[in-house]
Coordinates of C-alpha atoms and ligand atoms in Angstrom, one line a residue:
X1 CA 21.0 0.8 -36.2
X2 CA 19.4 -1.7 -33.7
X3 CA 21.0 -1.8 -30.4
X4 CA 23.7 -4.4 -29.9
X5 CA 22.7 -7.0 -27.3
X6 CA 25.6 -8.2 -25.3
X7 CA 24.8 -10.7 -22.7
X8 CA 26.9 -11.9 -20.2
X9 CA 26.7 -15.0 -18.0
X10 CA 24.3 -14.9 -15.1
X11 CA 25.5 -15.0 -11.6
X12 CA 26.4 -18.5 -10.6
X13 CA 23.8 -18.6 -8.1
X14 CA 21.3 -18.4 -10.9
X15 CA 22.7 -20.9 -12.9
X16 CA 21.0 -20.6 -16.2
X17 CA 22.9 -20.4 -19.4
X18 CA 23.2 -17.0 -21.4
X19 CA 24.2 -16.4 -25.1
X20 CA 27.6 -15.6 -25.9
X21 CA 28.4 -12.0 -26.0
X22 CA 27.9 -9.9 -29.3
X23 CA 30.5 -8.2 -31.5
X24 CA 32.8 -5.3 -29.6
X25 CA 30.9 -2.1 -28.8
X26 CA 31.4 1.1 -31.3
X27 CA 30.5 4.5 -30.8
X28 CA 27.3 4.2 -32.9
X29 CA 25.7 2.1 -30.2
X30 CA 22.1 3.0 -30.9
X31 CA 20.9 3.2 -27.2
X32 CA 24.4 4.5 -26.2
X33 CA 24.5 1.5 -23.7
X34 CA 28.0 0.6 -24.6
X35 CA 31.1 2.5 -24.3
X36 CA 33.9 2.6 -27.2
X37 CA 36.6 1.8 -24.6
X38 CA 37.7 -1.6 -23.7
X39 CA 38.1 -2.8 -20.1
X40 CA 41.9 -2.7 -20.5
X41 CA 41.5 1.1 -21.3
X42 CA 39.9 1.7 -17.9
X43 CA 43.0 0.3 -16.3
X44 CA 41.7 -2.9 -15.2
X45 CA 44.2 -5.8 -14.7
X46 CA 44.6 -7.8 -17.8
X47 CA 43.7 -11.1 -16.1
X48 CA 40.4 -9.6 -15.1
X49 CA 39.9 -8.4 -18.5
X50 CA 40.5 -11.5 -20.1
X51 CA 38.2 -13.0 -17.6
X52 CA 35.6 -10.6 -18.3
X53 CA 35.8 -11.2 -21.9
X54 CA 36.3 -15.0 -22.3
X55 CA 34.7 -16.4 -19.5
X56 CA 31.8 -13.9 -18.7
X57 CA 31.2 -12.8 -22.5
X58 CA 31.8 -8.9 -21.8
X59 CA 33.1 -7.7 -25.0
X60 CA 33.6 -4.4 -23.5
X61 CA 32.4 -2.1 -20.7
X62 CA 28.8 -0.4 -20.7
X63 CA 28.9 3.4 -20.6
X64 CA 28.2 3.5 -16.8
X65 CA 30.9 1.1 -16.2
X66 CA 33.3 3.1 -18.6
X67 CA 32.4 6.2 -16.5
X68 CA 32.3 4.8 -12.9
X69 CA 35.2 2.2 -13.0
X70 CA 38.2 4.8 -13.5
X71 CA 36.5 6.8 -10.6
X72 CA 36.1 4.0 -8.2
X73 CA 39.9 3.0 -9.1
X74 CA 40.7 6.6 -8.0
X75 CA 39.7 6.3 -4.3
X76 CA 36.8 8.9 -4.5
X77 CA 33.6 8.5 -3.4
X78 CA 31.1 7.9 -6.0
X79 CA 27.4 8.5 -6.4
X80 CA 25.6 6.5 -9.7
X81 CA 22.2 7.0 -10.9
X82 CA 21.8 4.9 -13.9
X83 CA 18.6 3.2 -15.6
X84 CA 18.0 -0.4 -14.5
X85 CA 20.0 -3.2 -16.4
X86 CA 22.9 -0.9 -17.5
X87 CA 25.6 -2.8 -15.5
X88 CA 25.9 -1.2 -12.2
X89 CA 27.1 -4.4 -10.5
X90 CA 30.1 -4.7 -12.3
X91 CA 30.6 -0.9 -12.1
X92 CA 31.5 -1.4 -8.5
X93 CA 32.8 -5.1 -8.2
X94 CA 35.2 -5.0 -11.1
X95 CA 37.4 -2.0 -9.5
X96 CA 37.0 -3.6 -6.1
X97 CA 38.2 -7.0 -7.3
X98 CA 41.2 -5.2 -9.3
X99 CA 42.3 -3.1 -6.5
X100 CA 42.3 -5.9 -3.9
X101 CA 44.0 -8.6 -6.1
X102 CA 47.0 -6.3 -6.3
X103 CA 47.0 -5.2 -2.8
X104 CA 50.4 -6.0 -1.2
X105 CA 50.9 -7.9 1.2
X106 CA 48.4 -10.2 -0.6
X107 CA 44.8 -10.3 1.1
X108 CA 44.3 -13.0 3.3
X109 CA 41.2 -14.5 4.9
X110 CA 42.6 -13.7 8.5
X111 CA 42.3 -9.9 7.3
X112 CA 38.9 -10.0 7.4
X113 CA 36.4 -7.9 5.2
X114 CA 37.6 -5.3 3.0
X115 CA 34.5 -4.7 0.9
X116 CA 31.0 -4.3 2.0
X117 CA 28.3 -4.3 -0.3
X118 CA 24.7 -3.7 1.2
X119 CA 21.7 -4.9 -0.8
X120 CA 18.2 -4.7 -0.1
X121 CA 17.0 -8.1 -0.6
X122 CA 17.9 -11.7 0.0
X123 CA 17.6 -12.6 -3.7
X124 CA 20.0 -9.4 -4.9
X125 CA 22.2 -10.7 -2.1
X126 CA 22.7 -13.9 -3.6
X127 CA 22.7 -12.4 -7.3
X128 CA 25.7 -10.0 -6.5
X129 CA 27.5 -12.9 -4.8
X130 CA 27.2 -14.9 -7.6
X131 CA 28.8 -12.3 -10.1
X132 CA 31.8 -11.5 -7.1
X133 CA 32.5 -15.3 -7.3
X134 CA 32.8 -15.2 -11.1
X135 CA 35.0 -12.3 -11.0
X136 CA 37.5 -13.7 -8.1
X137 CA 37.6 -16.8 -10.3
X138 CA 41.4 -16.2 -11.4
X139 CA 42.1 -14.5 -7.8
X140 CA 41.6 -17.5 -5.5
X141 CA 42.8 -15.6 -2.5
X142 CA 39.8 -13.3 -2.7
X143 CA 37.0 -14.6 -0.8
X144 CA 33.4 -13.6 -1.3
X145 CA 30.7 -14.2 1.0
X146 CA 27.3 -13.2 2.1
X147 CA 25.0 -12.8 5.1
X148 CA 21.4 -12.1 4.8
X149 CA 18.1 -12.4 6.8
X150 CA 16.7 -16.0 6.8
X151 CA 19.9 -17.9 6.9
X152 CA 21.6 -19.5 9.7
X153 CA 23.2 -17.3 12.0
X154 CA 25.6 -19.5 13.5
X155 CA 26.8 -20.8 10.1
X156 CA 27.3 -17.2 9.1
X157 CA 29.3 -16.6 12.2
X158 CA 31.7 -19.4 11.3
X159 CA 32.2 -18.0 7.8
X160 CA 32.9 -14.6 9.1
X161 CA 35.4 -16.0 11.6
X162 CA 37.3 -17.7 8.7
X163 CA 37.2 -14.5 6.8
X164 CA 35.3 -13.0 4.0
X165 CA 37.2 -10.4 1.8
X166 CA 34.0 -9.0 -0.4
X167 CA 30.8 -9.4 1.9
X168 CA 27.6 -8.9 0.5
X169 CA 24.7 -8.3 3.0
X170 CA 21.2 -7.3 3.5
X171 CA 21.2 -4.4 6.2
X172 CA 19.4 -5.9 9.2
X173 CA 21.5 -9.3 9.5
X174 CA 24.8 -7.0 8.9
X175 CA 23.8 -4.9 11.7
X176 CA 23.0 -8.0 13.8
X177 CA 26.7 -9.4 12.9
X178 CA 28.4 -6.0 13.6
X179 CA 26.9 -5.7 16.9
X180 CA 27.1 -9.7 18.1
X181 CA 29.6 -11.3 16.1
X182 CA 33.0 -10.5 17.8
X183 CA 35.0 -12.5 15.3
X184 CA 33.9 -10.5 12.2
X185 CA 37.1 -8.5 11.5
X186 CA 36.2 -5.3 9.6
X187 CA 39.3 -3.1 10.8
X188 CA 40.7 -3.3 7.1
X189 CA 37.2 -2.2 5.5
X190 CA 38.1 -0.1 2.6
X191 CA 34.8 0.0 0.7
X192 CA 31.1 0.5 1.5
X193 CA 28.8 0.0 -1.4
X194 CA 25.2 0.9 -1.5
X195 CA 23.5 -1.2 -4.0
X196 CA 20.0 0.0 -5.1
X197 CA 20.2 2.6 -2.2
X198 CA 16.9 4.0 -3.0
X199 CA 15.1 0.4 -2.4
X200 CA 17.0 -0.1 0.8
X201 CA 15.6 2.9 2.2
X202 CA 12.1 2.5 0.7
X203 CA 12.1 -1.0 2.5
X204 CA 12.5 0.7 5.8
X205 CA 16.4 -0.2 6.6
X206 CA 17.0 3.8 7.2
X207 CA 17.7 3.1 10.7
X208 CA 19.7 0.1 10.3
X209 CA 21.7 1.8 7.7
X210 CA 22.4 4.9 10.0
X211 CA 23.4 2.4 12.8
X212 CA 25.9 0.4 10.2
X213 CA 27.6 3.6 9.3
X214 CA 27.8 4.8 12.9
X215 CA 29.3 1.6 13.8
X216 CA 31.7 1.6 10.8
X217 CA 32.6 5.3 11.6
X218 CA 31.8 5.9 8.0
X219 CA 29.1 8.6 8.7
X220 CA 30.4 11.9 7.6
X221 CA 28.6 13.6 10.4
X222 CA 29.3 10.9 13.1
X223 CA 30.4 11.7 16.2
X224 CA 34.0 11.3 16.9
X225 CA 33.7 8.5 19.2
X226 CA 32.3 6.5 16.2
X227 CA 34.8 7.7 13.7
X228 CA 37.7 6.5 15.8
X229 CA 37.0 2.5 15.4
X230 CA 38.6 2.7 11.8
X231 CA 40.2 5.3 9.8
X232 CA 37.9 7.1 7.5
X233 CA 40.3 8.3 5.6
X234 CA 40.9 5.0 3.9
X235 CA 37.2 4.6 3.3
X236 CA 35.6 5.0 -0.1
X237 CA 32.0 4.5 -0.4
X238 CA 29.8 4.1 -3.3
X239 CA 26.2 4.6 -3.8
X240 CA 24.2 3.4 -6.6
X241 CA 20.7 4.1 -7.5
X242 CA 18.2 3.7 -10.4
X243 CA 16.0 6.5 -8.8
X244 CA 17.1 9.3 -6.8
X245 CA 14.8 10.8 -4.1
X246 CA 14.9 12.8 -0.9
X247 CA 16.1 9.9 1.4
X248 CA 18.9 8.8 -1.2
X249 CA 20.1 12.0 -1.0
X250 CA 20.2 12.3 2.9
X251 CA 21.9 8.9 2.8
X252 CA 24.5 10.3 0.2
X253 CA 25.1 13.6 2.4
X254 CA 25.9 11.2 5.4
X255 CA 27.9 8.7 3.8
X256 CA 29.7 10.3 0.9
X257 CA 32.4 12.8 1.0
X258 CA 32.7 15.0 -2.0
X259 CA 31.5 12.2 -4.4
X260 CA 31.8 12.1 -8.1
X261 CA 28.5 12.0 -9.6
X262 CA 27.7 10.1 -12.6
X263 CA 24.2 10.0 -14.5
X264 CA 22.8 13.0 -12.6
X265 CA 21.4 15.6 -14.7
X266 CA 24.3 17.1 -16.1
X267 CA 22.5 20.2 -17.7
X268 CA 21.7 21.2 -14.1
X269 CA 24.5 23.6 -12.5
X270 CA 25.7 22.4 -8.7
X271 CA 24.1 25.5 -7.5
X272 CA 20.6 24.5 -9.3
X273 CA 20.9 20.9 -7.8
X274 CA 21.3 22.0 -4.3
X275 CA 18.6 24.2 -3.7
X276 CA 16.0 21.3 -4.0
X277 CA 17.5 19.6 -0.9
X278 CA 20.7 21.5 -0.2
X279 CA 19.0 23.2 3.0
X280 CA 16.4 20.4 3.9
X281 CA 17.3 17.1 4.8
X282 CA 14.9 14.3 5.0
X283 CA 15.4 11.6 7.7
X284 CA 16.4 8.1 6.7
X285 CA 13.6 7.0 9.2
X286 CA 10.6 9.0 8.4
X287 CA 8.9 11.1 5.5
X288 CA 9.1 14.0 7.6
X289 CA 11.5 16.7 6.3
X290 CA 13.6 18.5 8.9
X291 CA 15.8 21.4 8.5
X292 CA 19.4 20.7 9.0
X293 CA 22.0 22.9 7.8
X294 CA 23.9 21.2 4.9
X295 CA 27.3 20.7 6.1
X296 CA 28.8 18.3 3.6
X297 CA 27.9 17.8 -0.1
X298 CA 25.1 19.5 -2.3
X299 CA 23.9 16.3 -3.6
X300 CA 20.2 16.6 -4.8
X301 CA 17.8 16.3 -7.5
X302 CA 14.7 17.9 -8.1
X303 CA 11.6 16.7 -6.1
X304 CA 9.8 15.2 -9.1
X305 CA 12.5 13.1 -10.6
X306 CA 12.4 11.9 -14.2
X307 CA 13.4 8.4 -14.2
X308 CA 15.8 6.8 -16.3
X309 CA 14.1 3.7 -18.4
X310 CA 15.6 1.7 -21.2
X311 CA 14.6 3.2 -24.6
X312 CA 13.6 0.0 -26.2
X313 CA 11.1 -0.9 -23.4
X314 CA 7.7 -1.1 -24.8
X315 CA 5.4 0.1 -21.9
X316 CA 1.5 -0.2 -22.2
X317 CA -1.4 -0.2 -20.2
X318 CA -4.7 -2.3 -20.4
X319 CA -8.0 -0.7 -19.2
X320 CA -10.1 -3.6 -17.5
X321 CA -13.1 -3.3 -15.0
X322 CA -12.6 -4.6 -11.8
X323 CA -14.5 -8.0 -12.1
X324 CA -13.0 -9.0 -15.3
X325 CA -9.5 -8.6 -14.2
X326 CA -8.6 -12.2 -13.4
X327 CA -10.0 -13.5 -16.6
X328 CA -8.2 -11.0 -18.7
X329 CA -4.9 -11.7 -16.9
X330 CA -5.3 -15.5 -17.8
X331 CA -6.2 -14.4 -21.3
X332 CA -3.3 -12.2 -21.9
X333 CA -0.8 -14.8 -20.2
X334 CA -2.5 -17.8 -22.6
X335 CA -2.1 -15.6 -25.8
X336 CA 1.3 -14.5 -24.6
X337 CA 2.5 -18.3 -24.5
X338 CA 0.6 -19.4 -27.5
X339 CA 2.3 -16.8 -29.4
X340 CA 5.8 -17.8 -28.2
X341 CA 6.1 -21.0 -25.9
X342 CA 9.7 -20.1 -24.9
X343 CA 9.6 -16.8 -22.6
X344 CA 9.4 -15.5 -19.3
X345 CA 6.9 -13.2 -17.6
X346 CA 6.9 -11.7 -14.4
X347 CA 3.5 -10.8 -12.9
X348 CA 3.5 -8.3 -10.0
X349 CA 1.0 -8.4 -7.1
X350 CA 0.3 -5.9 -4.1
X351 CA 0.4 -8.6 -1.3
X352 CA 1.9 -12.0 -0.3
X353 CA -1.7 -13.5 0.1
X354 CA -2.6 -12.3 -3.8
X355 CA 0.7 -14.0 -4.9
X356 CA -0.3 -16.9 -3.1
X357 CA -3.8 -17.2 -4.4
X358 CA -2.9 -16.3 -8.3
X359 CA 0.2 -18.6 -8.1
X360 CA -2.6 -21.6 -7.3
X361 CA -4.9 -20.4 -10.0
X362 CA -2.3 -20.0 -12.9
X363 CA -0.5 -23.2 -12.3
X364 CA -3.6 -25.2 -11.5
X365 CA -6.5 -24.0 -13.3
X366 CA -7.7 -26.5 -15.7
X367 CA -10.3 -26.2 -18.7
X368 CA -11.6 -28.4 -21.6
X369 CA -11.1 -27.0 -24.9
X370 CA -14.0 -24.6 -25.7
X371 CA -14.5 -24.1 -22.3
X372 CA -17.4 -26.2 -22.0
X373 CA -16.6 -27.7 -18.6
X374 CA -17.2 -31.1 -17.6
X375 CA -17.5 -32.3 -21.3
X376 CA -14.2 -33.6 -22.8
X377 CA -10.8 -34.3 -21.0
X378 CA -9.6 -31.2 -19.0
X379 CA -6.3 -29.7 -19.4
X380 CA -4.2 -27.0 -17.9
X381 CA -5.2 -23.7 -18.9
X382 CA -1.7 -22.2 -18.7
X383 CA 0.8 -24.7 -20.0
X384 CA 4.0 -23.3 -18.4
X385 CA 5.7 -23.5 -15.1
X386 CA 4.5 -20.9 -12.3
X387 CA 6.7 -19.7 -9.6
X388 CA 6.1 -17.4 -6.8
X389 CA 8.2 -15.0 -4.9
X390 CA 7.0 -13.1 -1.7
X391 CA 8.4 -12.1 1.7
X392 CA 6.5 -14.6 3.8
X393 CA 8.0 -17.4 2.1
X394 CA 10.4 -19.7 4.0
X395 CA 14.3 -18.8 2.8
X396 CA 14.4 -22.2 1.1
X397 CA 11.2 -21.9 -1.0
X398 CA 12.2 -18.3 -1.9
X399 CA 15.8 -19.6 -3.1
X400 CA 14.1 -22.7 -4.9
X401 CA 11.6 -20.1 -6.9
X402 CA 14.2 -17.6 -7.7
X403 CA 16.5 -20.1 -9.2
X404 CA 13.6 -22.3 -10.8
X405 CA 12.7 -19.2 -12.3
X406 CA 16.0 -18.0 -13.4
X407 CA 16.9 -21.1 -15.2
X408 CA 13.6 -21.9 -16.7
X409 CA 13.1 -21.0 -20.4
X410 CA 9.3 -20.6 -20.3
X411 CA 7.9 -19.7 -16.9
X412 CA 5.9 -17.2 -15.1
X413 CA 7.0 -15.5 -12.0
X414 CA 4.1 -14.3 -9.5
X415 CA 5.7 -12.1 -7.0
X416 CA 5.2 -9.1 -4.6
X417 CA 7.7 -6.1 -5.1
X418 CA 10.4 -8.3 -3.2
X419 CA 11.5 -9.2 -6.9
X420 CA 11.4 -5.6 -8.1
X421 CA 14.5 -4.7 -6.7
X422 CA 17.9 -5.2 -8.6
X423 CA 17.1 -8.9 -9.8
X424 CA 18.9 -9.6 -12.9
X425 CA 16.9 -12.6 -14.1
X426 CA 17.8 -13.4 -17.7
X427 CA 15.5 -13.4 -20.5
X428 CA 12.4 -11.8 -18.9
X429 CA 10.5 -10.5 -21.9
X430 CA 7.2 -9.1 -20.2
X431 CA 6.6 -7.3 -17.2
X432 CA 3.0 -7.3 -16.1
X433 CA 1.7 -5.1 -13.3
X434 CA -1.5 -6.4 -12.2
X435 CA -1.9 -4.4 -9.3
X436 CA -0.5 -0.9 -9.4
X437 CA 2.9 0.0 -8.1
X438 CA 2.1 2.9 -6.2
X439 CA 5.0 5.5 -6.2
X440 CA 6.3 6.0 -9.8
X441 CA 10.0 4.8 -8.6
X442 CA 8.6 1.5 -7.8
X443 CA 7.0 1.2 -11.4
X444 CA 10.4 2.0 -12.7
X445 CA 12.0 -0.9 -10.4
X446 CA 9.4 -3.3 -11.5
X447 CA 9.7 -2.8 -15.3
X448 CA 13.4 -2.4 -15.0
X449 CA 13.3 -6.5 -14.5
X450 CA 13.0 -6.5 -18.6
X451 CA 14.7 -4.8 -21.5
X452 CA 17.9 -5.2 -19.8
X453 CA 21.4 -4.4 -21.1
X454 CA 19.8 -3.8 -24.6
X455 CA 17.6 -6.6 -24.7
X456 CA 13.8 -6.3 -26.1
X457 CA 11.1 -6.0 -23.5
X458 CA 7.4 -5.1 -22.6
X459 CA 5.7 -3.9 -19.6
X460 CA 1.7 -3.8 -19.1
X461 CA 0.0 -2.1 -16.4
X462 CA -3.3 -3.2 -15.4
X463 CA -5.7 -0.3 -14.7
X464 CA -9.3 0.1 -13.8
X465 CA -11.4 2.7 -15.6
X466 CA -11.5 4.8 -12.2
X467 CA -7.8 4.4 -12.0
X468 CA -6.6 6.2 -15.4
X469 CA -5.4 9.1 -13.8
X470 CA -2.3 7.2 -12.2
X471 CA -1.3 7.6 -16.1
X472 CA -1.1 11.4 -15.6
X473 CA 1.0 10.7 -12.5
X474 CA 3.4 8.5 -14.6
X475 CA 3.5 11.5 -17.2
X476 CA 4.8 13.7 -14.7
X477 CA 7.8 11.6 -14.0
X478 CA 8.6 11.3 -17.8
X479 CA 7.0 7.8 -18.2
X480 CA 4.2 7.5 -20.8
X481 CA 2.3 4.3 -21.8
X482 CA 0.2 3.7 -24.7
X483 CA -3.0 1.3 -25.0
X484 CA -2.7 -2.5 -25.4
X485 CA -5.1 -3.5 -27.8
X486 CA -6.8 -6.3 -25.7
X487 CA -9.7 -6.6 -28.0
X488 CA -7.4 -8.0 -30.7
X489 CA -6.1 -10.4 -28.4
X490 CA -9.7 -11.3 -27.6
X491 CA -10.6 -11.6 -31.2
X492 CA -8.2 -14.3 -31.7
X493 CA -9.9 -16.6 -29.2
X494 CA -12.5 -19.1 -30.2
X495 CA -15.4 -19.5 -28.1
X496 CA -16.8 -23.2 -28.1
X497 CA -14.5 -24.0 -31.2
X498 CA -15.7 -21.0 -33.0
X499 CA -14.2 -17.5 -33.4
X500 CA -16.6 -14.8 -32.7
X501 CA -18.2 -13.2 -35.5
X502 CA -17.1 -9.5 -35.8
X503 CA -20.5 -8.0 -36.1
X504 CA -20.3 -5.2 -33.5
X505 CA -17.9 -4.6 -30.8
X506 CA -19.0 -6.7 -27.6
X507 CA -18.1 -5.0 -24.3
X508 CA -15.4 -6.8 -22.6
X509 CA -17.2 -8.1 -19.7
X510 CA -20.1 -9.4 -21.8
X511 CA -17.7 -11.2 -24.2
X512 CA -18.3 -14.7 -24.6
X513 CA -14.7 -15.8 -24.0
X514 CA -14.3 -13.6 -20.7
X515 CA -17.6 -14.9 -19.3
X516 CA -16.4 -18.4 -20.3
X517 CA -13.0 -18.1 -18.5
X518 CA -14.9 -16.4 -15.5
X519 CA -17.2 -19.1 -14.9
X520 CA -14.4 -21.9 -15.1
X521 CA -12.6 -19.6 -12.7
X522 CA -15.6 -19.3 -10.5
X523 CA -16.4 -23.1 -10.6
X524 CA -12.6 -23.9 -9.7
X525 CA -12.3 -21.6 -6.8
X526 CA -15.9 -22.9 -5.3
X527 CA -15.1 -26.7 -5.6
X528 CA -11.4 -26.4 -4.4
X529 CA -11.5 -25.6 -0.4
X530 CA -8.1 -24.7 -0.2
X531 CA -8.0 -22.3 -3.2
X532 CA -11.1 -20.8 -1.8
X533 CA -9.5 -20.0 1.5
X534 CA -6.7 -18.4 -0.4
X535 CA -9.1 -16.6 -2.4
X536 CA -10.8 -15.1 0.8
X537 CA -7.4 -14.2 2.0
X538 CA -6.3 -12.7 -0.8
X539 CA -9.5 -10.6 -1.3
X540 CA -9.2 -9.2 2.3
X541 CA -5.4 -8.4 2.1
X542 CA -5.6 -6.7 -1.3
X543 CA -8.3 -4.5 -0.1
X544 CA -6.1 -3.4 2.7
X545 CA -3.3 -2.8 0.3
X546 CA -5.5 -0.9 -1.7
X547 CA -6.4 1.5 1.1
X548 CA -2.6 1.8 1.9
X549 CA -1.6 4.1 -1.2
X550 CA -0.2 7.2 0.0
X551 CA -0.3 11.0 -0.6
X552 CA -1.9 12.2 -4.1
X553 CA -2.4 8.4 -5.2
X554 CA -5.0 8.1 -2.5
X555 CA -7.0 10.3 -5.0
X556 CA -6.8 7.9 -7.7
X557 CA -6.9 4.6 -5.8
X558 CA -10.0 5.3 -4.1
X559 CA -11.5 2.2 -2.1
X560 CA -14.8 4.0 -2.2
X561 CA -15.0 3.7 -5.8
X562 CA -14.6 -0.1 -5.8
X563 CA -17.5 -2.3 -6.2
X564 CA -16.9 -5.0 -3.4
X565 CA -18.8 -7.7 -5.5
X566 CA -16.6 -7.1 -8.4
X567 CA -13.3 -7.1 -6.3
X568 CA -14.7 -10.7 -5.3
X569 CA -15.2 -11.7 -8.9
X570 CA -11.6 -10.8 -9.8
X571 CA -10.8 -13.4 -7.0
X572 CA -13.1 -16.1 -8.6
X573 CA -15.3 -15.6 -5.6
X574 CA -19.1 -16.1 -6.8
X575 CA -20.5 -14.9 -3.4
X576 CA -20.6 -11.5 -2.2
X577 CA -18.1 -9.9 0.3
X578 CA -20.7 -10.3 3.0
X579 CA -19.8 -13.8 3.2
X580 CA -16.1 -13.2 2.9
X581 CA -15.9 -10.5 6.0
X582 CA -19.0 -11.3 7.7
X583 CA -18.3 -9.7 11.0
X584 CA -17.2 -6.9 9.1
X585 CA -20.5 -6.6 6.7
X586 CA -22.5 -6.5 10.1
X587 CA -20.4 -3.9 11.7
X588 CA -20.8 -1.9 8.5
X589 CA -24.5 -2.3 8.4
X590 CA -25.0 -1.4 12.2
X591 CA -22.6 1.8 11.4
X592 CA -25.0 2.8 8.4
X593 CA -27.9 2.4 10.8
X594 CA -26.4 4.6 13.4
X595 CA -25.5 7.1 10.9
X596 CA -29.0 7.1 9.6
X597 CA -30.3 7.6 12.9
X598 CA -28.1 10.6 13.5
X599 CA -28.4 11.9 10.1
X600 CA -24.6 11.6 8.9
X601 CA -23.4 10.5 5.6
X602 CA -21.4 7.4 5.4
X603 CA -18.0 7.7 6.7
X604 CA -15.1 8.4 4.1
X605 CA -12.9 5.5 5.1
X606 CA -13.7 1.9 4.8
X607 CA -12.1 -0.5 7.1
X608 CA -11.5 -4.1 6.0
X609 CA -11.4 -7.3 8.1
X610 CA -8.4 -9.0 8.9
X611 CA -8.3 -12.4 7.3
X612 CA -9.9 -15.5 9.4
Ligands
ATP701 N1 29.9 -4.6 -19.9 C1 28.9 -5.7 -20.1 N2 28.6 -6.3 -21.3 C2 27.3 -7.3 -21.7 N3 26.5 -7.3 -20.4 C3 27.0 -7.0 -19.2 C4 28.0 -6.0 -19.0 N4 27.9 -5.6 -17.8 C5 26.8 -6.3 -17.2 N5 26.2 -7.0 -18.1 C6 25.0 -7.7 -17.8 O1 23.9 -6.8 -17.8 C7 22.9 -7.2 -17.2 C8 22.5 -6.2 -16.0 O2 23.3 -5.7 -15.2 P1 23.4 -5.2 -13.6 O3 22.3 -6.2 -12.9 O4 24.6 -5.2 -12.9 O5 22.6 -4.2 -14.0 P2 22.0 -2.9 -13.0 O6 22.3 -1.5 -13.5 O7 22.5 -3.0 -11.6 O8 20.3 -3.3 -13.1 P3 19.3 -2.8 -11.7 O9 19.4 -1.2 -11.6 O10 18.1 -3.3 -12.3 O11 19.9 -3.5 -10.5 C9 23.5 -8.6 -16.3 O12 22.9 -9.6 -16.9 C10 24.9 -8.6 -16.5 O13 25.4 -9.7 -16.8

């Protein structure tokens, strides 16, 4: 039986309409996504249950919610590991709202913050805030709010002074307010939630998180002075993550006290779990391991974690030689949108500059039917809207992009990993990883933006022939991909009005369609000065990112194996990289000459120019 699709309304901040909920859950649910219990069975207040069902369109809890909500309501610390898009947000927000609305005396704004939800990114902050807003709809005395980087500090201070009962925050800005906003009342703080804990730490917020826990007196290994600020006995901490790694374990160890664990490998005995990390603790700040006696919990997973991905997600890879990458991306997107006009696709890139360049190309590239340039009237190569999202954009643009892509029915989002964490954008059908994600956990976060809550979804990973070993690395984590039939897609495209004859297979790079797209692209990049500059910047930053792969992955993504001329081609640049990073090339030649004189081989590591 096919999985039941149950969609709820997206957050108010994201605003798009979502389909009505489907029939009630039953135990035969194919993917085991939904529980057979009702929200009322879990002990949630009838008004809240009615709101979840009637207004948010949730007929019943997901399995993760059915497991986590009763534990969260019991006051115990909780560690949840569950696949992306399984409803973790409601799993912690519903019990918080339930417990807060029944609190006597009634919660008032002057009581300050009772629940603190820490999230890794600004977009996720807005998203969780949107859901909190919906949940408190019938409990007007509960006030949700958010603080996050990029917003006006003084406005946030004013809101904190008035009082926010459920506060959603990014770590840096939260720490800032804890240290500098004296009117921020958190003496009644009862819950600290880490949503997307793995991402919080991967994004380098380890130190901020440690400081936050220290200031709030919620570090289980905190010194006594820190503990005295609030009563930690009242505190309940919840940690949710799609993946577990050593840093998350360390955070769990310092923030959770005898937690109930949900979604961890039930087959493993606690003693087996603890052995991997029980004795070794990893600092939240660095990759170095340090031996610290395990004073508290034994929360651990094996070093090589198998990641949880939705079963209905179709995962494929496409093998593309470096020079044709962009032409292939354009072709795949064109074919996707011609097959189905109304759909949403997210394309992940490795750097902000690469996002800016590709966003411009995807949204502006024009062609004439048949690709015979300068003949007929030109039209857009891709007809749909294209949005971009990365960390260097200013906050207003970020918000606009996020909301625009969320509410549009047919669009592409080109983004960096800033969009990989926890974002719940309705109806994303396909995730394209144009640049490889690196760590397998990052792969999981990226593809987790589709196939959410039982919906269909596809993921496509671009790999160059020299990078195919990456598939083995993913296999180690239980992620296996099949090859995407790109040749079939290609055969569907006419060249000069005619479909190619199927005589013999033509290599992808020599295929007339790919050659024509590449020519159009190169002409466009050459003729537009701004785009040309974007292409050069993107080329440099992309190479720098390529050299930054860590550990074992360095052996797969070897910059030495790249042909820089082909890399340039993939940015629509006709000229060789010598023109892109002239000073670098001069230096390189000089170095080579010197090496020759001294009888050495070329140095192993290539350094790349910073953009000009
Ligand atoms: N009980 C439910 N019934 C139907 N839909 C639900 C239910 N709970 C949550 N949803 C919907 O499922 C989607 C995914 O939820 P959510 O974002 O909380 O997942 P998640 O597990 O936190 O994902 P990620 O790990 O990617 O952050 C959202 O659109 C949400 O509205």
